[in-house]
Coordinates of C-alpha atoms in Angstrom, one line a residue:
X153 CA -29.6 98.7 11.7
X154 CA -27.0 96.5 13.4
X155 CA -25.0 94.1 11.2
X156 CA -26.3 90.5 11.0
X157 CA -24.1 87.9 12.7
X158 CA -23.0 84.8 10.8
X159 CA -25.2 81.8 11.5
X160 CA -23.7 78.9 13.2
X161 CA -25.9 76.7 11.1
X162 CA -25.4 75.6 7.5
X163 CA -24.5 78.8 5.7
X164 CA -20.8 79.3 6.8
X165 CA -18.0 78.1 4.5
X166 CA -16.4 76.0 7.1
X167 CA -19.6 74.3 7.8
X168 CA -20.1 73.6 4.1
X169 CA -16.7 72.0 3.8
X170 CA -17.4 69.9 6.8
X171 CA -20.7 68.7 5.5
X172 CA -19.2 67.9 2.1
X173 CA -16.3 66.0 3.7
X174 CA -18.8 64.0 5.8
X175 CA -20.9 63.1 2.9
X176 CA -18.0 61.6 0.8
X177 CA -16.0 59.9 3.6
X178 CA -16.0 56.0 3.5
X179 CA -17.1 54.1 6.5
X180 CA -14.3 52.5 8.5
X181 CA -13.2 49.1 7.1
X182 CA -14.2 46.1 9.2
X183 CA -11.3 44.3 10.8
X184 CA -9.9 41.4 8.7
X185 CA -11.3 38.0 9.7
X186 CA -9.0 35.9 11.9
X187 CA -6.8 33.5 9.9
X188 CA -8.1 30.0 9.4
X189 CA -6.6 27.6 11.9
X190 CA -4.0 25.3 10.4
X191 CA -5.4 21.8 10.8
X192 CA -2.7 19.1 10.7
X193 CA -4.0 15.8 9.7
X194 CA -3.1 13.1 12.2
X195 CA -4.0 9.6 11.0
X196 CA -5.2 7.1 13.7
X197 CA -2.4 5.1 15.4
X198 CA -2.8 1.4 15.8
X199 CA -2.6 -0.1 19.3
X200 CA -0.2 -2.7 18.0
X201 CA 2.8 -0.4 18.2
X202 CA 5.3 0.3 21.0
X203 CA 5.5 3.9 22.3
X204 CA 8.6 4.5 20.2
X205 CA 8.5 2.5 17.0
X206 CA 9.9 2.9 13.5
X207 CA 7.1 0.6 12.3
X208 CA 4.5 3.0 13.7
X209 CA 6.2 5.9 12.0
X210 CA 6.3 4.2 8.6
X211 CA 2.6 3.2 8.9
X212 CA 1.7 6.8 9.9
X213 CA 3.5 8.0 6.8
X214 CA 1.4 5.7 4.6
X215 CA -1.8 6.7 6.4
X216 CA -1.3 10.3 5.5
X217 CA -2.7 9.3 2.2
X218 CA -6.1 9.0 3.9
X219 CA -6.5 12.8 4.1
X220 CA -7.2 12.8 0.3
X221 CA -9.0 9.5 -0.4
X222 CA -9.8 10.5 -4.0
X223 CA -6.1 10.7 -4.8
X224 CA -5.2 7.7 -2.6
X225 CA -7.6 5.3 -4.3
X226 CA -7.1 6.6 -7.8
X227 CA -5.5 4.1 -10.3
X228 CA -2.1 4.3 -11.9
X229 CA 0.0 2.2 -14.2
X230 CA 3.3 0.6 -13.3
X231 CA 6.0 -1.3 -15.1
X232 CA 6.1 -5.1 -14.7
X233 CA 7.0 -5.6 -11.0
X234 CA 7.7 -9.3 -11.5
X235 CA 10.8 -8.5 -13.6
X236 CA 12.4 -5.7 -11.6
X237 CA 15.9 -6.3 -13.0
X238 CA 14.7 -6.8 -16.6
X239 CA 15.5 -4.0 -19.0
X240 CA 17.8 -2.3 -16.4
X241 CA 20.7 -2.8 -18.6
X242 CA 19.0 -2.8 -22.0
X243 CA 21.0 -1.4 -24.9
X244 CA 24.0 -0.9 -22.7
X245 CA 26.2 -0.6 -25.8
X246 CA 24.1 2.3 -27.1
X247 CA 26.0 5.5 -26.5
X248 CA 29.2 6.0 -24.7
X249 CA 28.5 6.9 -21.1
X250 CA 32.1 6.9 -20.1
X251 CA 32.9 9.4 -22.8
X252 CA 30.3 11.9 -21.7
X253 CA 27.8 11.2 -24.5
X254 CA 24.3 10.4 -23.5
X255 CA 22.9 7.0 -24.3
X256 CA 19.8 6.6 -26.5
X257 CA 17.8 5.6 -23.4
X258 CA 18.9 8.7 -21.5
X259 CA 17.9 10.9 -24.4
X260 CA 14.6 9.1 -24.8
X261 CA 13.9 9.6 -21.1
X262 CA 14.7 13.3 -21.3
X263 CA 12.4 13.6 -24.3
X264 CA 9.6 11.8 -22.4
X265 CA 10.1 14.1 -19.4
X266 CA 10.0 17.2 -21.7
X267 CA 6.8 15.9 -23.3
X268 CA 5.2 15.5 -19.9
X269 CA 6.3 19.1 -19.0
X270 CA 4.8 20.3 -22.3
X271 CA 1.5 18.6 -21.4
X272 CA 1.5 20.4 -18.0
X273 CA 2.7 17.6 -15.8
X274 CA 3.7 19.9 -13.0
X275 CA 0.6 22.1 -13.1
X276 CA -2.1 22.5 -10.5
X277 CA -5.1 22.7 -12.7
X278 CA -7.4 19.8 -13.5
X279 CA -6.1 19.4 -17.1
X280 CA -2.5 19.3 -16.1
X281 CA -3.1 16.8 -13.3
X282 CA -4.3 14.3 -15.8
X283 CA -0.7 13.9 -16.9
X284 CA 1.1 14.2 -13.5
X285 CA 3.1 11.3 -12.2
X286 CA 2.4 10.4 -8.6
X287 CA 5.9 9.0 -8.1
X288 CA 9.3 8.6 -9.7
X289 CA 10.3 6.7 -12.8
X290 CA 11.5 3.1 -12.2
X291 CA 14.4 3.5 -14.7
X292 CA 13.0 1.1 -17.3
X293 CA 12.8 2.2 -20.9
X294 CA 9.5 3.8 -21.7
X295 CA 8.6 3.8 -17.9
X296 CA 4.9 4.2 -17.2
X297 CA 5.1 4.1 -13.4
X298 CA 2.8 6.3 -11.4
X299 CA 1.0 7.7 -14.5
X300 CA -2.8 8.1 -14.3
X301 CA -4.5 5.1 -15.8
X302 CA -6.5 7.4 -18.0
X303 CA -3.3 8.0 -20.1
X304 CA -3.0 4.3 -20.9
X305 CA -6.2 2.4 -20.0
X306 CA -5.1 -0.8 -21.8
X307 CA -1.8 -1.2 -19.9
X308 CA -1.7 -4.6 -18.2
X309 CA -0.2 -3.6 -14.9
X310 CA -2.6 -1.4 -12.9
X311 CA -2.7 -0.6 -9.1
X312 CA -4.2 2.0 -6.9
X313 CA -1.9 4.7 -5.6
X314 CA -2.6 3.5 -2.0
X315 CA -1.9 -0.1 -3.0
X316 CA 1.5 0.8 -4.4
X317 CA 2.4 3.0 -1.4
X318 CA 1.3 0.2 1.0
X319 CA 3.5 -2.2 -0.9
X320 CA 6.6 0.1 -0.8
X321 CA 6.0 0.6 2.9
X322 CA 6.7 -3.1 3.6
X323 CA 10.3 -2.7 2.5
X324 CA 10.8 -0.2 5.3
X325 CA 9.0 -2.5 7.8
X326 CA 11.2 -5.5 6.9
X327 CA 14.4 -3.5 7.1
X328 CA 13.7 -2.6 10.7
X329 CA 13.4 -6.3 11.6
X330 CA 16.7 -7.4 10.2
X331 CA 19.4 -7.2 12.9
X332 CA 22.2 -7.4 10.2
X333 CA 21.1 -3.9 9.2
X334 CA 21.9 -2.6 12.7
X335 CA 25.2 -4.5 13.1
X336 CA 23.6 -6.9 15.6
X337 CA 23.2 -10.6 16.3
X338 CA 20.1 -11.5 18.3
X339 CA 19.0 -15.1 17.5
X340 CA 18.6 -17.4 14.5
X341 CA 15.8 -16.5 12.1
X342 CA 15.2 -13.0 13.6
X343 CA 14.7 -11.6 10.2
X344 CA 12.5 -14.6 9.2
X345 CA 10.3 -14.1 12.1
X346 CA 10.3 -10.4 11.4
X347 CA 9.0 -11.1 7.9
X348 CA 6.2 -13.1 9.5
X349 CA 5.3 -10.1 11.6
X350 CA 5.2 -7.8 8.5
X351 CA 2.7 -10.1 6.7
X352 CA 0.7 -10.6 9.9
X353 CA 0.3 -6.9 10.2
X354 CA -1.1 -6.8 6.7
X355 CA -3.7 -9.4 7.7
X356 CA -4.7 -7.3 10.7
X357 CA -4.8 -4.1 8.6
X358 CA -7.2 -5.9 6.2
X359 CA -9.4 -7.0 9.1
X360 CA -9.4 -3.5 10.6
X361 CA -10.2 -1.8 7.3
X362 CA -13.2 -4.1 6.9
X363 CA -14.5 -3.0 10.3
X364 CA -13.8 0.7 9.6
X365 CA -15.1 0.6 6.0
X366 CA -12.5 3.2 5.1
X367 CA -13.2 4.2 1.6
X368 CA -15.9 1.6 1.4
X369 CA -14.1 -1.4 0.1
X370 CA -11.1 0.6 -1.3
X371 CA -8.7 0.4 1.7
X372 CA -9.2 -3.4 1.9
X373 CA -8.5 -3.6 -1.8
X374 CA -5.4 -1.5 -1.6
X375 CA -4.1 -3.9 1.1
X376 CA -4.8 -6.9 -1.2
X377 CA -3.0 -5.2 -4.0
X378 CA 0.0 -4.6 -1.7
X379 CA 0.1 -8.2 -0.3
X380 CA 0.0 -9.7 -3.8
X381 CA 2.9 -7.5 -4.9
X382 CA 4.8 -7.9 -1.7
X383 CA 4.8 -11.7 -1.7
X384 CA 6.0 -11.6 -5.3
X385 CA 9.3 -10.2 -4.0
X386 CA 12.0 -12.6 -2.8
X387 CA 12.8 -10.7 0.4
X388 CA 9.2 -11.0 1.6
X389 CA 9.4 -14.8 1.8
X390 CA 12.1 -14.9 4.5
X391 CA 9.6 -16.4 6.8
X392 CA 9.6 -19.6 4.7
X393 CA 13.2 -20.3 5.9
X394 CA 12.2 -20.6 9.5
X395 CA 11.9 -23.9 11.3
X396 CA 8.3 -24.9 11.1
X397 CA 6.8 -25.8 7.7
X398 CA 3.3 -26.2 9.2
X399 CA 3.3 -22.5 10.2
X400 CA 4.4 -21.5 6.7
X401 CA 1.5 -23.5 5.2
X402 CA -1.0 -22.0 7.6
X403 CA 0.2 -18.5 6.8
X404 CA 0.2 -18.9 3.0
X405 CA -3.2 -20.5 3.0
X406 CA -4.5 -17.5 4.9
X407 CA -3.3 -15.2 2.1
X408 CA -5.6 -17.0 -0.3
X409 CA -8.6 -16.9 2.1
X410 CA -8.1 -13.2 2.6
X411 CA -8.1 -12.5 -1.2
X412 CA -11.2 -14.7 -1.8
X413 CA -13.0 -12.9 1.1
X414 CA -12.3 -9.7 -0.8
X415 CA -13.6 -11.1 -4.0
X416 CA -16.8 -12.3 -2.3
X417 CA -17.3 -8.9 -0.8
X418 CA -16.9 -7.2 -4.2
X419 CA -19.1 -9.8 -5.8
X420 CA -21.8 -9.0 -3.4
X421 CA -21.7 -5.4 -4.5
X422 CA -21.7 -6.3 -8.2
X423 CA -18.1 -5.2 -8.7
X424 CA -16.6 -8.4 -10.1
X425 CA -16.5 -8.1 -13.8
X426 CA -14.8 -5.9 -16.5
X427 CA -17.4 -3.1 -16.0
X428 CA -16.2 -2.3 -12.5
X429 CA -14.9 0.6 -10.4
X430 CA -12.2 -1.8 -9.3
X431 CA -10.0 -0.9 -12.2
X432 CA -7.1 -3.2 -11.1
X433 CA -9.3 -6.2 -10.7
X434 CA -8.1 -8.4 -13.6
X435 CA -4.4 -7.6 -12.9
X436 CA -4.6 -8.3 -9.2
X437 CA -6.6 -11.6 -9.7
X438 CA -3.9 -12.8 -12.1
X439 CA -1.2 -11.7 -9.7
X440 CA -2.7 -13.9 -7.0
X441 CA -3.0 -16.8 -9.4
X442 CA 0.7 -16.4 -10.2
X443 CA 1.4 -16.3 -6.4
X444 CA -0.4 -19.5 -5.7
X445 CA 1.4 -21.2 -8.5
X446 CA 4.8 -20.0 -7.3
X447 CA 4.2 -20.9 -3.6
X448 CA 3.2 -24.4 -4.6
X449 CA 6.2 -24.8 -6.9
X450 CA 8.6 -23.7 -4.2
X451 CA 7.0 -25.9 -1.5
X452 CA 5.6 -23.0 0.6
X453 CA 1.9 -23.9 0.0
X454 CA 1.1 -27.4 0.9
X455 CA -0.2 -29.2 -2.1
X456 CA -2.6 -32.1 -1.7
X457 CA -3.4 -34.5 -4.5
X458 CA -6.6 -33.7 -6.3
X459 CA -9.4 -36.0 -5.2
X460 CA -10.5 -38.7 -7.7
X461 CA -14.1 -37.5 -7.2
X462 CA -13.3 -34.0 -8.5
X463 CA -15.1 -34.6 -11.8
X464 CA -18.2 -35.9 -10.0
X465 CA -18.2 -32.9 -7.7
X466 CA -18.0 -30.6 -10.7
X467 CA -21.0 -32.3 -12.2
X468 CA -22.9 -31.5 -9.0
X469 CA -22.3 -27.8 -9.4
X470 CA -18.6 -27.3 -8.6
X471 CA -15.8 -28.8 -6.7
X472 CA -15.0 -28.1 -3.0
X473 CA -12.7 -25.2 -2.2
X474 CA -9.1 -26.2 -1.4
X475 CA -6.9 -23.6 0.4
X476 CA -3.8 -24.9 -1.4
X477 CA -5.6 -24.3 -4.7
X478 CA -7.0 -20.9 -4.1
X479 CA -6.2 -20.0 -7.7
X480 CA -8.9 -22.4 -8.8
X481 CA -11.5 -20.3 -7.0
X482 CA -10.0 -17.1 -8.5
X483 CA -10.2 -18.5 -12.0
X484 CA -13.8 -19.5 -11.3
X485 CA -14.7 -16.0 -10.4
X486 CA -13.0 -14.7 -13.6
X487 CA -14.8 -17.2 -15.8
X488 CA -18.3 -16.8 -14.4
X489 CA -18.2 -13.0 -13.9
X490 CA -16.4 -12.2 -17.1
X491 CA -13.1 -10.7 -15.8
X492 CA -10.3 -10.2 -18.3
X493 CA -7.0 -11.2 -16.6
X494 CA -3.9 -9.1 -17.2
X495 CA -0.5 -8.5 -15.9
X496 CA 1.8 -11.6 -15.5
X497 CA 3.2 -12.9 -18.8
X498 CA 2.3 -16.5 -18.0
X499 CA -1.5 -15.9 -17.9
X500 CA -2.2 -18.7 -20.4
X501 CA -0.2 -21.2 -18.4
X502 CA -1.8 -20.1 -15.1
X503 CA -5.3 -20.5 -16.4
X504 CA -4.4 -23.9 -18.0
X505 CA -3.1 -25.2 -14.7
X506 CA -6.0 -24.0 -12.6
X507 CA -9.4 -25.7 -12.6
X508 CA -12.2 -23.1 -12.7
X509 CA -15.0 -25.2 -11.4
X510 CA -15.1 -24.3 -7.7
X511 CA -18.6 -23.8 -6.2
X512 CA -18.9 -20.1 -5.6
X513 CA -21.0 -18.5 -2.8
X514 CA -24.1 -16.6 -3.8
X515 CA -23.4 -13.0 -4.7
X516 CA -25.0 -11.3 -1.7
X517 CA -23.9 -8.2 0.2
X518 CA -24.2 -9.9 3.6
X519 CA -22.2 -13.0 2.8
X520 CA -21.0 -14.2 6.2
X521 CA -17.6 -15.9 5.7
X522 CA -17.9 -18.0 2.6
X523 CA -14.1 -18.7 2.3
X524 CA -13.4 -19.2 6.0
X525 CA -11.2 -16.1 6.2
X526 CA -12.6 -14.8 9.5
X527 CA -12.6 -18.1 11.2
X528 CA -9.1 -18.9 10.1
X529 CA -7.8 -15.5 11.1
X530 CA -9.4 -15.9 14.6
X531 CA -7.6 -19.2 15.1
X532 CA -4.4 -17.7 13.8
X533 CA -4.5 -14.7 16.1
X534 CA -5.0 -17.0 19.0
X535 CA -1.8 -18.7 18.1
X536 CA -3.1 -21.7 16.3
X537 CA -0.8 -22.1 13.4
X538 CA 1.1 -18.9 13.9
X539 CA 4.8 -19.0 15.0
X540 CA 5.5 -18.2 18.6
X541 CA 7.0 -14.8 19.4
X542 CA 10.6 -15.1 20.7
X543 CA 13.4 -12.9 21.8
X544 CA 11.6 -9.6 22.2
X545 CA 11.8 -9.5 26.0
X546 CA 8.4 -7.9 26.4
X547 CA 4.8 -8.9 26.5
X548 CA 3.4 -8.8 22.9
X549 CA 0.5 -10.0 20.9
X550 CA 0.7 -13.5 19.3
X551 CA 0.3 -12.0 15.8
X552 CA 1.6 -8.8 14.3
X553 CA 2.9 -5.7 16.1
X554 CA 6.5 -4.6 16.3
X555 CA 8.2 -7.0 18.7
X556 CA 10.9 -7.8 16.1
X557 CA 11.4 -4.2 15.1
X558 CA 14.9 -3.3 16.5
X559 CA 13.8 0.4 17.0
X560 CA 11.4 -0.8 19.7
X561 CA 14.1 -2.5 21.8
X562 CA 15.7 -0.8 24.7
X563 CA 19.2 0.7 24.3
X564 CA 20.5 -2.0 26.7
X565 CA 19.1 -4.8 24.6
X566 CA 20.6 -3.3 21.4
X567 CA 24.0 -2.8 23.1
X568 CA 24.1 -6.4 24.3
X569 CA 23.5 -7.7 20.8
X570 CA 25.8 -5.3 18.9
X571 CA 28.9 -6.6 17.1
X572 CA 32.3 -5.7 18.4
X573 CA 34.1 -5.4 21.7
X574 CA 33.0 -1.9 22.5
X575 CA 29.3 -2.4 22.9
X576 CA 27.3 0.7 22.0
X577 CA 23.7 1.3 20.9
X578 CA 23.7 1.0 17.1
X579 CA 21.0 3.6 16.9
X580 CA 22.5 7.1 17.5
X581 CA 20.8 9.3 20.1
X582 CA 19.9 11.9 17.4
X583 CA 18.1 9.1 15.5
X584 CA 16.3 8.0 18.6
X585 CA 15.1 11.5 19.2
X586 CA 14.0 11.8 15.6
X587 CA 12.1 8.5 15.9
X588 CA 10.3 9.9 18.9
X589 CA 9.2 12.8 16.7
X590 CA 7.9 10.5 14.0
X591 CA 10.9 10.1 11.7
X592 CA 10.6 7.3 9.1
X593 CA 13.8 5.2 9.3
X594 CA 14.7 2.7 6.7
X595 CA 17.8 0.5 7.1
X596 CA 19.9 -1.4 4.7

């Protein structure tokens, strides 16, 4: 009988090995997914700005906050901004800084920083972020600047993160409008008119935020916080030193109308009171009352004698609103809606001076223009009561923009106004290129 041939089927050893290997082999891995595209947030750019503008770059830097609205509109504590130089030199005799020994204040600051680190101040988890500062210390003893409000809910000075960033941004804006910072002479009151322009841009920002409803009411509120703080700083009032007192009065009255328009809007949404999501409400209302008092005292808010019929008007349900006494209306809101005022040290004096009997508009979401803000702004934008634009050499809007921003001027204009015999552009070419790329430039 002839020998049997090996089958080419399943019985051969090689075939068995192949089958075993095939049974245990893993399927090929799918290719990795393509990387997520890197999306760079680009905030909207206002049409007010020139093509190359330090003002535009500074505002774009602020608007980067909008990519995280929860963080932008969260509330923080700050030290008293009305006494910036107070406490700066407290206890100077404690410790010998010249001898290398640390002062008590320095040691205390280091201890506070260590405590923050122990609490997880630099962590990324939710618990650690409860203690994380959103900005630097101001240098005052026991500084609470940029700490979340939840750490010290009874602190008198409260502001949203966006409100404080908007406030700080105005120092940059003003620095770009002072020719002294560039070694230039242009015309008298350039910096004063520049400070007008800075404030006018805040008016326009508020109006645009109302139309865009960014963050609901929150962006408008942040602008109000910023304006109140900004006008409490001496440098912001350079516009009051320009020629026309009438234009100063129109502008400062517009500040009051803007804030009251904000309060009317919040009142229509049931947000004026102590139980409110507007956690800096009492502080900001008191700040504007302080501002009205200071502007009248210094002659920058035209004060008219109180009418003899004020008592009779109050008996009829409230006195008529007076723009030069916008703190009367603020106090009326506080009294009737139960708002606890905080912040400025002189709250008792401020409330004693104001008369909280102004007739308030009905709290309705669709309130038209109860305090005359929209109508007054429209007149102002048309040039009625606003100072004329001078010296820029280009067609510009009557209000706001960057006509007084030196970075928007041509090199030839800057050279012509530069100090010294050898005229040259005070802005270096490297800085000009950086400005074109979005660099934030602060002078002074």
